[in-house]
C-alpha cells in the first residue's frame, strides 16, 4: 500500500524530472532549419570576447524574456554573477566539474514584496522542485565560439543539451552592456523578426550598473533587431528599492562565500566590443 509520503516523493520526483527535461528540450527547439525564414543569429567572434572579463563582475538585467523559471513577478533586482567551479565548494560544484561545466552561476531576483529567489533554490517560484544550482560550460561543442556557452543544472551532464544555449551577441566592457540570446531563433513574429518556440529560451540586456540608461538599452535592442530577433519579447526589469546594488554592499543572505571567484584563467587583456 502506497502511503502519502511515498505519493508526495513520487510526485516531487516527476516534477523535478520535468524541470530538467524542459530545459534540455530547449536545445531541440531553438535551431533554425534550412527552410527557416529567420535571420541567422550571430554571436561574437573570439577576437571580440573575453570570458574572464565577461565573468569578472556582477551583471544587472534591465530587460529580459519571461520564462517558466522566472516570470515577470520576479523582474525586480535581477542580477547574475559567475565564478569558476571549485569542487571543494560543495556537492553542486563538484557535480558541475564531473558533468563537464566550467562556471558556477548565481542568479538573484526578488518579487514585489522583496522575497528573494536565487538559482541555488531547490524549489521554484511556483513551488515546483528544481535540481538546484546552475552551471555553465564554455565551448562545449565542436563548433562553439568562446561566446557560445551552455547553461544547465549542475547535476545534469552538459553534453545532454546537444548545443549551446547562451550566446553573447554584443558586449562592450567600456560601455558596461551586453546582449545575450538563447541561440538561433525559429518562430517568425512581425516585420521580418523572429522569437523562440521554447519558453525556456532567454533574451537579456545586461549592464554593469543597476542605474538604467535608456539610450544604451535602445542601442542593444537595435543589435537584437540586427540579428533578426524581436526585442518586444523582453520586459523591463526594475532595480528600484533594491538592497543589493553594488559590489561594495553586503552580500544577500542567501549568497555564500563559496560563490566568489576561485581562480582566474590567464589571458591577455584586450578590449571587447560589440560586433557591428
PDB file of C-alpha atoms in Angstrom:
ATOM      1  CA  UNK A   1       0.000   0.000   0.000  1.00  0.00           C
ATOM      2  CA  UNK A   2       1.377   3.399  -1.002  1.00  0.00           C
ATOM      3  CA  UNK A   3       1.391   5.961   1.794  1.00  0.00           C
ATOM      4  CA  UNK A   4       1.074   9.746   1.466  1.00  0.00           C
ATOM      5  CA  UNK A   5       4.811  10.271   1.848  1.00  0.00           C
ATOM      6  CA  UNK A   6       5.579   7.883  -0.995  1.00  0.00           C
ATOM      7  CA  UNK A   7       2.997   9.589  -3.218  1.00  0.00           C
ATOM      8  CA  UNK A   8       4.451  13.025  -2.397  1.00  0.00           C
ATOM      9  CA  UNK A   9       8.000  11.855  -3.085  1.00  0.00           C
ATOM     10  CA  UNK A  10       6.937  10.287  -6.355  1.00  0.00           C
ATOM     11  CA  UNK A  11       5.124  13.457  -7.441  1.00  0.00           C
ATOM     12  CA  UNK A  12       8.091  15.647  -6.499  1.00  0.00           C
ATOM     13  CA  UNK A  13      10.454  13.381  -8.433  1.00  0.00           C
ATOM     14  CA  UNK A  14       8.223  13.595 -11.505  1.00  0.00           C
ATOM     15  CA  UNK A  15       8.112  17.408 -11.291  1.00  0.00           C
ATOM     16  CA  UNK A  16      11.887  17.517 -10.857  1.00  0.00           C
ATOM     17  CA  UNK A  17      12.397  15.291 -13.898  1.00  0.00           C
ATOM     18  CA  UNK A  18      10.014  17.508 -15.865  1.00  0.00           C
ATOM     19  CA  UNK A  19      12.018  20.610 -14.924  1.00  0.00           C
ATOM     20  CA  UNK A  20      15.235  19.036 -16.202  1.00  0.00           C
ATOM     21  CA  UNK A  21      13.522  17.772 -19.360  1.00  0.00           C
ATOM     22  CA  UNK A  22      12.059  21.225 -20.081  1.00  0.00           C
ATOM     23  CA  UNK A  23      15.487  22.852 -20.010  1.00  0.00           C
ATOM     24  CA  UNK A  24      17.165  20.130 -22.055  1.00  0.00           C
ATOM     25  CA  UNK A  25      14.360  20.161 -24.624  1.00  0.00           C
ATOM     26  CA  UNK A  26      15.083  23.833 -25.336  1.00  0.00           C
ATOM     27  CA  UNK A  27      18.140  22.827 -27.335  1.00  0.00           C
ATOM     28  CA  UNK A  28      15.982  20.914 -29.780  1.00  0.00           C
ATOM     29  CA  UNK A  29      13.543  23.775 -30.371  1.00  0.00           C
ATOM     30  CA  UNK A  30      15.827  26.738 -30.965  1.00  0.00           C
ATOM     31  CA  UNK A  31      17.712  25.700 -34.092  1.00  0.00           C
ATOM     32  CA  UNK A  32      16.681  27.156 -37.423  1.00  0.00           C
ATOM     33  CA  UNK A  33      16.115  24.666 -40.222  1.00  0.00           C
ATOM     34  CA  UNK A  34      17.422  25.213 -43.728  1.00  0.00           C
ATOM     35  CA  UNK A  35      13.909  26.394 -44.676  1.00  0.00           C
ATOM     36  CA  UNK A  36      13.578  28.813 -41.757  1.00  0.00           C
ATOM     37  CA  UNK A  37      12.605  32.396 -42.596  1.00  0.00           C
ATOM     38  CA  UNK A  38      14.505  33.571 -39.519  1.00  0.00           C
ATOM     39  CA  UNK A  39      17.739  35.505 -39.956  1.00  0.00           C
ATOM     40  CA  UNK A  40      20.896  33.799 -38.729  1.00  0.00           C
ATOM     41  CA  UNK A  41      21.764  34.929 -35.211  1.00  0.00           C
ATOM     42  CA  UNK A  42      25.479  35.736 -34.911  1.00  0.00           C
ATOM     43  CA  UNK A  43      27.413  35.549 -31.648  1.00  0.00           C
ATOM     44  CA  UNK A  44      30.623  37.491 -31.059  1.00  0.00           C
ATOM     45  CA  UNK A  45      33.779  36.219 -32.707  1.00  0.00           C
ATOM     46  CA  UNK A  46      36.595  35.191 -30.392  1.00  0.00           C
ATOM     47  CA  UNK A  47      38.554  38.387 -31.112  1.00  0.00           C
ATOM     48  CA  UNK A  48      35.740  40.393 -29.525  1.00  0.00           C
ATOM     49  CA  UNK A  49      35.007  38.267 -26.475  1.00  0.00           C
ATOM     50  CA  UNK A  50      36.971  37.517 -23.318  1.00  0.00           C
ATOM     51  CA  UNK A  51      35.184  35.091 -20.987  1.00  0.00           C
ATOM     52  CA  UNK A  52      37.327  36.058 -17.998  1.00  0.00           C
ATOM     53  CA  UNK A  53      36.427  39.707 -18.431  1.00  0.00           C
ATOM     54  CA  UNK A  54      32.753  38.933 -19.025  1.00  0.00           C
ATOM     55  CA  UNK A  55      32.532  36.921 -15.788  1.00  0.00           C
ATOM     56  CA  UNK A  56      34.682  39.301 -13.728  1.00  0.00           C
ATOM     57  CA  UNK A  57      31.888  41.347 -12.128  1.00  0.00           C
ATOM     58  CA  UNK A  58      28.177  41.389 -11.376  1.00  0.00           C
ATOM     59  CA  UNK A  59      25.665  41.952 -14.167  1.00  0.00           C
ATOM     60  CA  UNK A  60      22.322  43.725 -13.680  1.00  0.00           C
ATOM     61  CA  UNK A  61      19.482  42.732 -16.002  1.00  0.00           C
ATOM     62  CA  UNK A  62      17.474  45.652 -17.377  1.00  0.00           C
ATOM     63  CA  UNK A  63      15.358  43.765 -19.895  1.00  0.00           C
ATOM     64  CA  UNK A  64      14.747  40.066 -20.364  1.00  0.00           C
ATOM     65  CA  UNK A  65      12.339  37.454 -21.646  1.00  0.00           C
ATOM     66  CA  UNK A  66       9.977  35.806 -19.217  1.00  0.00           C
ATOM     67  CA  UNK A  67      10.420  32.057 -18.650  1.00  0.00           C
ATOM     68  CA  UNK A  68       8.773  29.301 -16.601  1.00  0.00           C
ATOM     69  CA  UNK A  69      11.688  29.557 -14.166  1.00  0.00           C
ATOM     70  CA  UNK A  70      11.471  33.346 -13.829  1.00  0.00           C
ATOM     71  CA  UNK A  71       8.151  35.016 -14.549  1.00  0.00           C
ATOM     72  CA  UNK A  72       7.535  38.750 -14.664  1.00  0.00           C
ATOM     73  CA  UNK A  73       6.603  38.580 -10.983  1.00  0.00           C
ATOM     74  CA  UNK A  74      10.339  38.257 -10.294  1.00  0.00           C
ATOM     75  CA  UNK A  75      11.533  41.060 -12.566  1.00  0.00           C
ATOM     76  CA  UNK A  76      12.922  43.016  -9.638  1.00  0.00           C
ATOM     77  CA  UNK A  77      16.565  43.440  -8.585  1.00  0.00           C
ATOM     78  CA  UNK A  78      17.686  40.774 -11.079  1.00  0.00           C
ATOM     79  CA  UNK A  79      21.436  40.135 -11.125  1.00  0.00           C
ATOM     80  CA  UNK A  80      23.787  37.457 -12.440  1.00  0.00           C
ATOM     81  CA  UNK A  81      27.237  36.526 -11.149  1.00  0.00           C
ATOM     82  CA  UNK A  82      29.725  33.951 -12.367  1.00  0.00           C
ATOM     83  CA  UNK A  83      32.657  32.144 -10.750  1.00  0.00           C
ATOM     84  CA  UNK A  84      34.907  29.296 -11.819  1.00  0.00           C
ATOM     85  CA  UNK A  85      33.929  25.956 -10.342  1.00  0.00           C
ATOM     86  CA  UNK A  86      35.859  24.563  -7.391  1.00  0.00           C
ATOM     87  CA  UNK A  87      34.964  21.010  -6.236  1.00  0.00           C
ATOM     88  CA  UNK A  88      35.994  21.964  -2.702  1.00  0.00           C
ATOM     89  CA  UNK A  89      33.000  24.309  -2.525  1.00  0.00           C
ATOM     90  CA  UNK A  90      30.436  21.538  -2.159  1.00  0.00           C
ATOM     91  CA  UNK A  91      28.341  18.948  -3.919  1.00  0.00           C
ATOM     92  CA  UNK A  92      26.894  21.213  -6.616  1.00  0.00           C
ATOM     93  CA  UNK A  93      30.255  22.490  -7.787  1.00  0.00           C
ATOM     94  CA  UNK A  94      31.772  19.033  -7.553  1.00  0.00           C
ATOM     95  CA  UNK A  95      28.934  17.679  -9.702  1.00  0.00           C
ATOM     96  CA  UNK A  96      29.400  20.559 -12.119  1.00  0.00           C
ATOM     97  CA  UNK A  97      33.035  19.671 -12.691  1.00  0.00           C
ATOM     98  CA  UNK A  98      32.193  15.980 -13.133  1.00  0.00           C
ATOM     99  CA  UNK A  99      29.421  16.867 -15.589  1.00  0.00           C
ATOM    100  CA  UNK A 100      31.686  18.959 -17.798  1.00  0.00           C
ATOM    101  CA  UNK A 101      30.970  22.533 -16.705  1.00  0.00           C
ATOM    102  CA  UNK A 102      33.496  25.308 -16.009  1.00  0.00           C
ATOM    103  CA  UNK A 103      31.464  28.023 -14.307  1.00  0.00           C
ATOM    104  CA  UNK A 104      29.076  28.392 -11.378  1.00  0.00           C
ATOM    105  CA  UNK A 105      26.113  30.729 -11.957  1.00  0.00           C
ATOM    106  CA  UNK A 106      24.377  32.721  -9.252  1.00  0.00           C
ATOM    107  CA  UNK A 107      21.172  34.450 -10.352  1.00  0.00           C
ATOM    108  CA  UNK A 108      19.294  36.686  -7.909  1.00  0.00           C
ATOM    109  CA  UNK A 109      15.786  38.131  -8.116  1.00  0.00           C
ATOM    110  CA  UNK A 110      13.021  39.448  -5.888  1.00  0.00           C
ATOM    111  CA  UNK A 111       9.260  39.629  -6.123  1.00  0.00           C
ATOM    112  CA  UNK A 112       7.338  42.839  -5.485  1.00  0.00           C
ATOM    113  CA  UNK A 113       7.254  42.086  -1.749  1.00  0.00           C
ATOM    114  CA  UNK A 114      11.017  41.665  -1.551  1.00  0.00           C
ATOM    115  CA  UNK A 115      11.059  37.880  -1.277  1.00  0.00           C
ATOM    116  CA  UNK A 116      14.366  36.581  -2.615  1.00  0.00           C
ATOM    117  CA  UNK A 117      14.712  33.852  -5.235  1.00  0.00           C
ATOM    118  CA  UNK A 118      18.068  32.539  -6.456  1.00  0.00           C
ATOM    119  CA  UNK A 119      19.336  29.960  -8.900  1.00  0.00           C
ATOM    120  CA  UNK A 120      20.548  27.897  -5.943  1.00  0.00           C
ATOM    121  CA  UNK A 121      16.974  27.327  -4.744  1.00  0.00           C
ATOM    122  CA  UNK A 122      15.650  23.771  -4.792  1.00  0.00           C
ATOM    123  CA  UNK A 123      12.028  24.944  -5.012  1.00  0.00           C
ATOM    124  CA  UNK A 124      10.963  27.313  -7.757  1.00  0.00           C
ATOM    125  CA  UNK A 125       8.670  30.318  -7.804  1.00  0.00           C
ATOM    126  CA  UNK A 126       5.572  28.173  -8.385  1.00  0.00           C
ATOM    127  CA  UNK A 127       6.551  25.562  -5.808  1.00  0.00           C
ATOM    128  CA  UNK A 128       7.915  23.114  -8.366  1.00  0.00           C
ATOM    129  CA  UNK A 129      11.035  21.239  -7.173  1.00  0.00           C
ATOM    130  CA  UNK A 130      14.227  22.181  -9.005  1.00  0.00           C
ATOM    131  CA  UNK A 131      17.578  20.403  -9.283  1.00  0.00           C
ATOM    132  CA  UNK A 132      19.194  23.435  -7.686  1.00  0.00           C
ATOM    133  CA  UNK A 133      22.334  25.198  -8.802  1.00  0.00           C
ATOM    134  CA  UNK A 134      23.089  26.303 -12.353  1.00  0.00           C
ATOM    135  CA  UNK A 135      26.414  25.798 -14.099  1.00  0.00           C
ATOM    136  CA  UNK A 136      27.828  26.801 -17.474  1.00  0.00           C
ATOM    137  CA  UNK A 137      30.285  25.278 -19.896  1.00  0.00           C
ATOM    138  CA  UNK A 138      32.383  27.218 -22.378  1.00  0.00           C
ATOM    139  CA  UNK A 139      32.898  25.919 -25.934  1.00  0.00           C
ATOM    140  CA  UNK A 140      31.339  22.562 -25.042  1.00  0.00           C
ATOM    141  CA  UNK A 141      30.519  21.539 -28.586  1.00  0.00           C
ATOM    142  CA  UNK A 142      32.891  21.353 -31.529  1.00  0.00           C
ATOM    143  CA  UNK A 143      31.893  24.458 -33.435  1.00  0.00           C
ATOM    144  CA  UNK A 144      31.214  26.678 -30.426  1.00  0.00           C
ATOM    145  CA  UNK A 145      32.882  30.068 -30.202  1.00  0.00           C
ATOM    146  CA  UNK A 146      34.071  31.365 -26.835  1.00  0.00           C
ATOM    147  CA  UNK A 147      30.896  33.480 -26.733  1.00  0.00           C
ATOM    148  CA  UNK A 148      28.652  30.417 -27.173  1.00  0.00           C
ATOM    149  CA  UNK A 149      28.070  28.990 -23.708  1.00  0.00           C
ATOM    150  CA  UNK A 150      25.966  26.076 -22.489  1.00  0.00           C
ATOM    151  CA  UNK A 151      23.933  26.652 -19.319  1.00  0.00           C
ATOM    152  CA  UNK A 152      22.235  23.899 -17.357  1.00  0.00           C
ATOM    153  CA  UNK A 153      21.661  22.371 -13.954  1.00  0.00           C
ATOM    154  CA  UNK A 154      24.980  21.330 -12.402  1.00  0.00           C
ATOM    155  CA  UNK A 155      23.517  17.886 -11.738  1.00  0.00           C
ATOM    156  CA  UNK A 156      22.861  17.207 -15.460  1.00  0.00           C
ATOM    157  CA  UNK A 157      25.692  16.405 -17.913  1.00  0.00           C
ATOM    158  CA  UNK A 158      26.472  19.424 -20.061  1.00  0.00           C
ATOM    159  CA  UNK A 159      26.593  17.278 -23.211  1.00  0.00           C
ATOM    160  CA  UNK A 160      22.938  16.332 -22.704  1.00  0.00           C
ATOM    161  CA  UNK A 161      21.977  19.744 -24.075  1.00  0.00           C
ATOM    162  CA  UNK A 162      23.322  18.889 -27.553  1.00  0.00           C
ATOM    163  CA  UNK A 163      24.088  22.532 -28.389  1.00  0.00           C
ATOM    164  CA  UNK A 164      24.987  25.789 -26.668  1.00  0.00           C
ATOM    165  CA  UNK A 165      22.087  27.888 -25.387  1.00  0.00           C
ATOM    166  CA  UNK A 166      23.588  31.159 -24.070  1.00  0.00           C
ATOM    167  CA  UNK A 167      25.099  33.266 -26.829  1.00  0.00           C
ATOM    168  CA  UNK A 168      26.734  36.634 -26.222  1.00  0.00           C
ATOM    169  CA  UNK A 169      25.765  38.713 -29.253  1.00  0.00           C
ATOM    170  CA  UNK A 170      27.193  42.042 -28.090  1.00  0.00           C
ATOM    171  CA  UNK A 171      29.474  43.009 -25.232  1.00  0.00           C
ATOM    172  CA  UNK A 172      31.425  46.172 -24.501  1.00  0.00           C
ATOM    173  CA  UNK A 173      33.118  46.446 -21.117  1.00  0.00           C
ATOM    174  CA  UNK A 174      33.710  50.169 -21.593  1.00  0.00           C
ATOM    175  CA  UNK A 175      30.001  50.743 -22.165  1.00  0.00           C
ATOM    176  CA  UNK A 176      29.195  48.194 -19.490  1.00  0.00           C
ATOM    177  CA  UNK A 177      26.496  46.463 -21.529  1.00  0.00           C
ATOM    178  CA  UNK A 178      25.862  43.053 -23.078  1.00  0.00           C
ATOM    179  CA  UNK A 179      23.165  41.348 -25.142  1.00  0.00           C
ATOM    180  CA  UNK A 180      22.684  37.623 -24.575  1.00  0.00           C
ATOM    181  CA  UNK A 181      20.356  35.328 -26.515  1.00  0.00           C
ATOM    182  CA  UNK A 182      19.408  31.685 -26.187  1.00  0.00           C
ATOM    183  CA  UNK A 183      20.710  30.784 -29.635  1.00  0.00           C
ATOM    184  CA  UNK A 184      19.118  30.701 -33.057  1.00  0.00           C
ATOM    185  CA  UNK A 185      15.543  31.961 -33.337  1.00  0.00           C
ATOM    186  CA  UNK A 186      12.928  29.791 -35.067  1.00  0.00           C
ATOM    187  CA  UNK A 187       9.480  31.431 -34.798  1.00  0.00           C
ATOM    188  CA  UNK A 188       8.579  34.392 -37.067  1.00  0.00           C
ATOM    189  CA  UNK A 189       6.786  37.268 -35.322  1.00  0.00           C
ATOM    190  CA  UNK A 190       6.422  40.500 -37.331  1.00  0.00           C
ATOM    191  CA  UNK A 191       8.414  42.797 -39.609  1.00  0.00           C
ATOM    192  CA  UNK A 192      10.806  40.006 -40.559  1.00  0.00           C
ATOM    193  CA  UNK A 193      11.811  39.367 -36.948  1.00  0.00           C
ATOM    194  CA  UNK A 194      11.715  36.104 -35.005  1.00  0.00           C
ATOM    195  CA  UNK A 195      11.383  34.702 -31.491  1.00  0.00           C
ATOM    196  CA  UNK A 196      11.858  31.328 -29.803  1.00  0.00           C
ATOM    197  CA  UNK A 197       9.444  28.417 -29.764  1.00  0.00           C
ATOM    198  CA  UNK A 198      10.637  27.156 -26.422  1.00  0.00           C
ATOM    199  CA  UNK A 199       9.552  29.206 -23.391  1.00  0.00           C
ATOM    200  CA  UNK A 200      12.820  28.476 -21.549  1.00  0.00           C
ATOM    201  CA  UNK A 201      14.994  30.152 -24.193  1.00  0.00           C
ATOM    202  CA  UNK A 202      16.056  33.564 -22.995  1.00  0.00           C
ATOM    203  CA  UNK A 203      16.995  37.035 -24.193  1.00  0.00           C
ATOM    204  CA  UNK A 204      18.670  39.567 -21.890  1.00  0.00           C
ATOM    205  CA  UNK A 205      20.145  43.064 -21.848  1.00  0.00           C
ATOM    206  CA  UNK A 206      22.734  43.258 -19.057  1.00  0.00           C
ATOM    207  CA  UNK A 207      24.539  46.237 -17.567  1.00  0.00           C
ATOM    208  CA  UNK A 208      27.348  46.524 -15.051  1.00  0.00           C
ATOM    209  CA  UNK A 209      25.257  49.176 -13.294  1.00  0.00           C
ATOM    210  CA  UNK A 210      21.800  48.995 -11.685  1.00  0.00           C
ATOM    211  CA  UNK A 211      21.174  52.535 -12.986  1.00  0.00           C
ATOM    212  CA  UNK A 212      19.017  52.435 -16.086  1.00  0.00           C
ATOM    213  CA  UNK A 213      20.346  54.042 -19.285  1.00  0.00           C
ATOM    214  CA  UNK A 214      17.568  54.200 -21.886  1.00  0.00           C
ATOM    215  CA  UNK A 215      19.894  55.174 -24.730  1.00  0.00           C
ATOM    216  CA  UNK A 216      22.109  52.138 -24.138  1.00  0.00           C
ATOM    217  CA  UNK A 217      19.111  49.837 -23.787  1.00  0.00           C
ATOM    218  CA  UNK A 218      17.770  51.062 -27.123  1.00  0.00           C
ATOM    219  CA  UNK A 219      21.183  50.544 -28.702  1.00  0.00           C
ATOM    220  CA  UNK A 220      21.303  46.912 -27.585  1.00  0.00           C
ATOM    221  CA  UNK A 221      17.690  46.336 -28.607  1.00  0.00           C
ATOM    222  CA  UNK A 222      18.833  47.544 -32.006  1.00  0.00           C
ATOM    223  CA  UNK A 223      21.570  44.907 -32.033  1.00  0.00           C
ATOM    224  CA  UNK A 224      18.906  42.286 -31.357  1.00  0.00           C
ATOM    225  CA  UNK A 225      16.928  43.581 -34.340  1.00  0.00           C
ATOM    226  CA  UNK A 226      20.073  43.464 -36.495  1.00  0.00           C
ATOM    227  CA  UNK A 227      20.245  39.761 -35.627  1.00  0.00           C
ATOM    228  CA  UNK A 228      16.628  39.267 -36.625  1.00  0.00           C
ATOM    229  CA  UNK A 229      15.443  38.916 -33.005  1.00  0.00           C
ATOM    230  CA  UNK A 230      12.198  40.561 -31.943  1.00  0.00           C
ATOM    231  CA  UNK A 231      13.102  42.649 -28.848  1.00  0.00           C
ATOM    232  CA  UNK A 232       9.441  43.008 -27.891  1.00  0.00           C
ATOM    233  CA  UNK A 233       9.679  39.582 -26.238  1.00  0.00           C
ATOM    234  CA  UNK A 234      11.659  41.279 -23.452  1.00  0.00           C
ATOM    235  CA  UNK A 235      10.137  43.074 -20.463  1.00  0.00           C
ATOM    236  CA  UNK A 236      11.671  45.760 -18.257  1.00  0.00           C
ATOM    237  CA  UNK A 237      13.390  44.780 -15.005  1.00  0.00           C
ATOM    238  CA  UNK A 238      13.207  47.185 -12.058  1.00  0.00           C
ATOM    239  CA  UNK A 239      16.131  47.993  -9.777  1.00  0.00           C
ATOM    240  CA  UNK A 240      14.197  50.439  -7.618  1.00  0.00           C
ATOM    241  CA  UNK A 241      14.397  49.919  -3.852  1.00  0.00           C
ATOM    242  CA  UNK A 242      16.897  47.066  -4.166  1.00  0.00           C
ATOM    243  CA  UNK A 243      19.065  46.356  -1.131  1.00  0.00           C
ATOM    244  CA  UNK A 244      21.937  44.946  -3.179  1.00  0.00           C
ATOM    245  CA  UNK A 245      23.055  47.436  -5.799  1.00  0.00           C
ATOM    246  CA  UNK A 246      26.847  47.243  -5.972  1.00  0.00           C
ATOM    247  CA  UNK A 247      29.843  45.150  -5.062  1.00  0.00           C
ATOM    248  CA  UNK A 248      30.677  47.277  -2.023  1.00  0.00           C
ATOM    249  CA  UNK A 249      27.477  46.399  -0.209  1.00  0.00           C
ATOM    250  CA  UNK A 250      26.910  43.315   1.871  1.00  0.00           C
ATOM    251  CA  UNK A 251      26.113  40.088   0.035  1.00  0.00           C
ATOM    252  CA  UNK A 252      22.494  38.907   0.115  1.00  0.00           C
ATOM    253  CA  UNK A 253      21.837  36.456   2.975  1.00  0.00           C
ATOM    254  CA  UNK A 254      21.369  33.527   0.592  1.00  0.00           C
ATOM    255  CA  UNK A 255      24.719  34.069  -1.129  1.00  0.00           C
ATOM    256  CA  UNK A 256      27.582  32.047   0.347  1.00  0.00           C
ATOM    257  CA  UNK A 257      31.262  32.903   0.298  1.00  0.00           C
ATOM    258  CA  UNK A 258      31.877  29.945  -1.979  1.00  0.00           C
ATOM    259  CA  UNK A 259      30.393  31.814  -4.932  1.00  0.00           C
ATOM    260  CA  UNK A 260      33.283  34.237  -5.087  1.00  0.00           C
ATOM    261  CA  UNK A 261      35.644  33.635  -7.972  1.00  0.00           C
ATOM    262  CA  UNK A 262      38.080  30.936  -7.007  1.00  0.00           C
ATOM    263  CA  UNK A 263      40.508  31.019  -9.863  1.00  0.00           C
ATOM    264  CA  UNK A 264      41.328  33.094 -12.889  1.00  0.00           C
ATOM    265  CA  UNK A 265      42.426  31.972 -16.309  1.00  0.00           C
ATOM    266  CA  UNK A 266      45.440  33.874 -17.550  1.00  0.00           C
ATOM    267  CA  UNK A 267      44.605  35.649 -20.761  1.00  0.00           C
ATOM    268  CA  UNK A 268      45.991  38.773 -22.283  1.00  0.00           C
ATOM    269  CA  UNK A 269      43.974  41.890 -21.615  1.00  0.00           C
ATOM    270  CA  UNK A 270      42.002  43.122 -24.554  1.00  0.00           C
ATOM    271  CA  UNK A 271      39.119  45.449 -25.179  1.00  0.00           C
ATOM    272  CA  UNK A 272      35.885  43.717 -26.026  1.00  0.00           C
ATOM    273  CA  UNK A 273      33.270  45.451 -28.058  1.00  0.00           C
ATOM    274  CA  UNK A 274      30.010  44.969 -29.843  1.00  0.00           C
ATOM    275  CA  UNK A 275      30.167  43.279 -33.204  1.00  0.00           C
ATOM    276  CA  UNK A 276      28.675  45.654 -35.691  1.00  0.00           C
TER     277      UNK A 276
END
